[in-house]
XYZ file of C-alpha atoms in Angstrom:
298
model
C -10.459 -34.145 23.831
C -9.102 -31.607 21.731
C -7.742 -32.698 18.424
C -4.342 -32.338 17.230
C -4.940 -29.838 14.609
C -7.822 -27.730 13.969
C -7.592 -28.823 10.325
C -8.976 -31.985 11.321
C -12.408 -31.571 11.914
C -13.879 -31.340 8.569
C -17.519 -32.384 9.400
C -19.745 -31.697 11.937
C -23.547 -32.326 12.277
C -25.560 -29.184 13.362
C -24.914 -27.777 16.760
C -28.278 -28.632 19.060
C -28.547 -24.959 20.016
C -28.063 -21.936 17.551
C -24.821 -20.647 16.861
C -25.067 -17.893 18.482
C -25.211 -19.401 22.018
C -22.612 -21.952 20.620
C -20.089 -19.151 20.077
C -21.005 -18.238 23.543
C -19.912 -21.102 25.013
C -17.078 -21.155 22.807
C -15.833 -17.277 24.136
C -15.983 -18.743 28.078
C -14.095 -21.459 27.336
C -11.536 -19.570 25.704
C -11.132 -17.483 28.475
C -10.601 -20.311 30.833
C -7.951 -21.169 28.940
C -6.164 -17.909 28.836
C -6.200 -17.620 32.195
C -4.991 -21.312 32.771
C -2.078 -20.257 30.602
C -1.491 -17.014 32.219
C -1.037 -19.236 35.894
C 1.252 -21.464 33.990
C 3.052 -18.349 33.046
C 3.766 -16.814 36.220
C 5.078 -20.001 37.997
C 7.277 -20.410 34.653
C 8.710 -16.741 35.350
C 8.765 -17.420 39.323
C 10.746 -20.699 38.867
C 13.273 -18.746 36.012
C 13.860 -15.249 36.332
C 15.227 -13.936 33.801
C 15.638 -16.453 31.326
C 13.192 -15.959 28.034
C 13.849 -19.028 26.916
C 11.543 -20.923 28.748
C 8.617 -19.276 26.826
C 9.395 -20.284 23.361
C 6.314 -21.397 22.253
C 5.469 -21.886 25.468
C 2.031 -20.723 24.338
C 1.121 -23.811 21.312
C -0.645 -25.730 23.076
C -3.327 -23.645 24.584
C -3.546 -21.995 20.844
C -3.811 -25.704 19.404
C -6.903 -26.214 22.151
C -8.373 -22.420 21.574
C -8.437 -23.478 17.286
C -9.994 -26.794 18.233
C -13.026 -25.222 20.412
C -14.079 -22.791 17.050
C -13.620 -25.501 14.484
C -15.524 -27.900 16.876
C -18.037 -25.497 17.756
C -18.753 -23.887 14.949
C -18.156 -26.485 12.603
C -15.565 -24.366 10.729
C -12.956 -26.342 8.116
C -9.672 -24.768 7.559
C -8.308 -24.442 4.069
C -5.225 -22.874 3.077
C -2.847 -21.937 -0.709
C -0.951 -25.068 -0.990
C 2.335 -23.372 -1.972
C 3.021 -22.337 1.528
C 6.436 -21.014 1.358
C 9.252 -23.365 2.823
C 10.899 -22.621 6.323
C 14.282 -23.386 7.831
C 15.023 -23.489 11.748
C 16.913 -20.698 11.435
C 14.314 -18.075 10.348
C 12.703 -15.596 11.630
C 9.349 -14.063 10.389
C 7.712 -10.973 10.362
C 3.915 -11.621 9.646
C 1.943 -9.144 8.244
C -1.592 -8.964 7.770
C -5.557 -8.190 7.848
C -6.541 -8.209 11.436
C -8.496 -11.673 12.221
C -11.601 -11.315 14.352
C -11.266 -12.776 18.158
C -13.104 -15.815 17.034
C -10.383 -16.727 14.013
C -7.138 -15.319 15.657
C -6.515 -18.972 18.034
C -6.730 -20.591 14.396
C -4.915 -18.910 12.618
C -1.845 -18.309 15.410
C -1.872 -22.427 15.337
C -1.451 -22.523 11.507
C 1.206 -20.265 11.973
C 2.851 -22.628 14.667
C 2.182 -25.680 12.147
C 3.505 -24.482 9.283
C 6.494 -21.461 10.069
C 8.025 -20.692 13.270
C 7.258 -22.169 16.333
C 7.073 -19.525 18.284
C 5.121 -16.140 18.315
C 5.706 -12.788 19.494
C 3.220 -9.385 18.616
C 3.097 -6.092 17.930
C 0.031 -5.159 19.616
C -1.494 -1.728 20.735
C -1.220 -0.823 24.784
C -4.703 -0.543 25.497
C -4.696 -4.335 25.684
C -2.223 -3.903 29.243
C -4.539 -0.380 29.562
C -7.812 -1.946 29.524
C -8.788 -3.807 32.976
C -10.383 -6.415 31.549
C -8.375 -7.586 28.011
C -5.002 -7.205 30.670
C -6.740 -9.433 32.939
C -7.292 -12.464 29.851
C -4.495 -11.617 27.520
C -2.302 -8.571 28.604
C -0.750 -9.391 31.782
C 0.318 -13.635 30.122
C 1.866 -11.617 27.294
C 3.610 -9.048 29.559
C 4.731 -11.795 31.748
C 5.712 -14.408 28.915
C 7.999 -11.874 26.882
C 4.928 -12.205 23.972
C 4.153 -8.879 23.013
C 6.019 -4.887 22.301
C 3.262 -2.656 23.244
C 3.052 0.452 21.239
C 0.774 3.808 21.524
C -0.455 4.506 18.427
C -1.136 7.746 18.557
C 2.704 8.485 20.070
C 4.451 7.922 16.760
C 7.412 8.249 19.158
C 6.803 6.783 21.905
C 6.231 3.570 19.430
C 9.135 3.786 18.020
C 11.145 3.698 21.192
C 9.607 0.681 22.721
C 10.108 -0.911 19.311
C 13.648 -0.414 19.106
C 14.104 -1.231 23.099
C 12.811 -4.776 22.502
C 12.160 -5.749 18.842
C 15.873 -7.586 18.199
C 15.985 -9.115 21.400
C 12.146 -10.801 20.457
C 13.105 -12.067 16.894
C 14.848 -15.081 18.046
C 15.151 -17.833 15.346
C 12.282 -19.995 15.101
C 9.915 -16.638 16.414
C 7.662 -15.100 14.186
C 6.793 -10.923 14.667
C 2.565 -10.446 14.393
C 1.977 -6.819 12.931
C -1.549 -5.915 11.338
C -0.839 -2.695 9.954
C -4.566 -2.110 9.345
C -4.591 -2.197 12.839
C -8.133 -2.697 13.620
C -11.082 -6.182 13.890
C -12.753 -5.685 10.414
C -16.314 -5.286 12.338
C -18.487 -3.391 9.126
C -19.561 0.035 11.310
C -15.516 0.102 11.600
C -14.998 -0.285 7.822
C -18.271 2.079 6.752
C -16.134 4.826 9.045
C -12.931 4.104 7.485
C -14.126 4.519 4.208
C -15.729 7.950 4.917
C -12.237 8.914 6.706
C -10.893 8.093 3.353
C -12.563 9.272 0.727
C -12.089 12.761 2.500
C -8.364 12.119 2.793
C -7.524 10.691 -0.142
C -9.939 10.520 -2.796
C -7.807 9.056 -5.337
C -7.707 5.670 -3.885
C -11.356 5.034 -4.136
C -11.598 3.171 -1.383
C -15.080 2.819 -1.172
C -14.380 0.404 -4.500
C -12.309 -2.210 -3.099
C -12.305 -1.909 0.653
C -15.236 -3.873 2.073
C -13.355 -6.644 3.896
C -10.712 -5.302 5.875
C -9.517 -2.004 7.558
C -7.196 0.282 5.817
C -3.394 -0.719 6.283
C -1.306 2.158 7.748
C 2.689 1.819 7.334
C 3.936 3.154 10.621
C 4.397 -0.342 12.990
C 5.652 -2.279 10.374
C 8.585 0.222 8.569
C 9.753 1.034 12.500
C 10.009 -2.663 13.082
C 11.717 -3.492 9.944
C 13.905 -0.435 10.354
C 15.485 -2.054 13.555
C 15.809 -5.418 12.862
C 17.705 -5.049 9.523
C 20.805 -6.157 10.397
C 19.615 -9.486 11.582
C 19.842 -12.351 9.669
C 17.234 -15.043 7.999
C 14.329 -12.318 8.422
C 11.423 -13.425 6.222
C 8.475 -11.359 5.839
C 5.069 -12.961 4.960
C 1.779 -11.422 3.567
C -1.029 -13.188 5.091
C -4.516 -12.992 4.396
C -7.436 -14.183 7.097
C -10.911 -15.121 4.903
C -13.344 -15.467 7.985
C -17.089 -16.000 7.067
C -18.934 -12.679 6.923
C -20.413 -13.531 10.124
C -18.614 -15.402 13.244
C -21.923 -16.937 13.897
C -21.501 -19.085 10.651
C -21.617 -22.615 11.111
C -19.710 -25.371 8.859
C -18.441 -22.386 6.975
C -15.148 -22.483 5.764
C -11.911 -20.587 7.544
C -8.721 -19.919 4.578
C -5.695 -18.783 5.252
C -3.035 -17.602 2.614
C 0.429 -16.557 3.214
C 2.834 -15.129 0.282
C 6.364 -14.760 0.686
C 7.619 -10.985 0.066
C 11.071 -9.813 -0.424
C 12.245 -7.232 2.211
C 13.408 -5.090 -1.343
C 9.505 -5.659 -2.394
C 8.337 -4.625 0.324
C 10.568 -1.659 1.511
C 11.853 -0.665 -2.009
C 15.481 0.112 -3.167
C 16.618 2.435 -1.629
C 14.065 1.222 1.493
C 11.565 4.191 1.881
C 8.173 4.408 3.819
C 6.418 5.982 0.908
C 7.241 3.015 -0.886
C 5.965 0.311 1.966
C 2.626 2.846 2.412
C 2.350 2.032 -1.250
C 2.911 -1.608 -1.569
C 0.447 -1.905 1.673
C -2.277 -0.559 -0.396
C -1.645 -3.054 -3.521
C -1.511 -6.269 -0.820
C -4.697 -4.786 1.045
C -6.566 -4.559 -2.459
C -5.835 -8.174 -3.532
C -6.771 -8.922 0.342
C -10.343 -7.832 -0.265
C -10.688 -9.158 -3.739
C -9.374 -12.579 -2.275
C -12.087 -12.272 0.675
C -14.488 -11.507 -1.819
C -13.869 -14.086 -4.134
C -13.423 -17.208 -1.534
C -16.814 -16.005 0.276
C -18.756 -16.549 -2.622
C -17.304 -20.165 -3.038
């Protein structure tokens, strides 16, 4: 049985086989899942057409489940700041963030669930309705469950339009937006490219210095977002930080989650500007690394 929070399982003995074949069995099982929760999906939008509703956090359970099977499996122990900001009913978030691996992402959506609102919605890139097989697991259940605006990336407008068709109508209370402005898993060939991209583009920020945990944040998803849901009310926007062990293989290493509270005026500046938020995304994603840096070598 699965336990009822991933932050449970704080000891394991050694897995019997290496961790590699452990996180194996961990990826099939998570698939499984997905796809049990995409059938309960489409009867859920067969039996009531038309009415969102029915998929508010429709989607807790499985990621309660998904958490358990890497904690379990991997023997991983969840830690997190303890001055988690306090939530109302009424809020709605917009969390912002480094981009978890696969393996951490079940985890860390739970925690979210736990702890802020109980529902979740994303801002995710269209290859993952594109792509044959990630629409097969996760596209078509997020299409079908009202879970997810997918954006082009490269079609700045083309973005922006599907953001301002649906974002409003997503950011229900209680729902909390998923945006990872540096857009990309932080796999090290990804970051060693990044950092060359950079250092020819802009040389001043020295990336190469501080950079060595995550990808580089762009500002794009997250000011078009914020641009069309200002006028709603109780919008919260949280910094959150994912410190996964350098490898996935890892076992009975430690998974920590941090989440800041950040004024929209902090964020977006006064007057609100995206040269500002490009700005303030650098600053966050620099005291991301250091923080990844510093808890790995706990």
């Amino acid at each position: 049985m699965s336990p009822e929070s991933p932050e449970e399982l704080t000891s394991f003995r050694s897995p019997s086989v290496s961790p590699r074949l452990r996180w194996m069995e961990i990826a099939g099982r998570t698939a499984i899942e997905l796809l049990r929760l995409k059938h309960r999906a489409e009867l859920l939008a067969t039996a009531n057409p038309n009415n969102p509703d029915v998929f508010h956090g429709f989607e807790r359970e499985t990621l309660k489940t998904l958490g358990g099977f890497v904690c379990q499996g991997l023997g991983w122990h969840i830690t997190h700041n303890t001055d988690l900001p306090e939530t109302l009913p009424s809020d709605r978030f917009v969390y912002f963030g480094n981009h978890p691996t696969l393996t951490a992402i079940w985890s860390w959506g739970a925690f979210l669930q736990e702890h802020f609102g109980t529902n979740i919605v994303a801002v995710g890139k269209k290859s993952v309705i594109e792509n044959p097989l990630s629409r097969w697991f996760l596209g078509d259940l997020m299409r079908t469950a009202g879970k997810a605006i997918f954006i082009d990336r490269n079609n700045r407008e083309e973005a922006l339009s599907a953001i301002r068709s649906d974002a409003a109508s997503l950011l229900t209370a209680g729902t909390g937006a998923v945006i990872f402005p540096d857009e990309h898993r932080p796999y090290p060939w990804r970051i060693r490219r990044q950092q060359e991209q950079w250092n020819l583009k802009r040389p001043d920020l020295e990336v190469s210095n501080w950079m060595t945990a995550t990808c580089f944040p762009k500002s794009g998803g997250l000011w078009n977002f914020a641009e069309v849901i200002a006028g709603l009310d109780h919008v919260r926007f949280l910094d959150c930080t994912v410190v996964e062990p350098p490898s996935v293989f890892t076992f009975g290493a430690k998974l920590h989650f941090d989440v800041q509270e950040v004024s929209r005026g902090e964020l977006l500046g006064v007057p609100e500007s995206e040269e500002h938020l490009r700005g303030k995304l650098v600053e966050l994603w620099q005291r991301k690394n250091e923080m990844i840096r510093e808890r790995r070598s706990l």
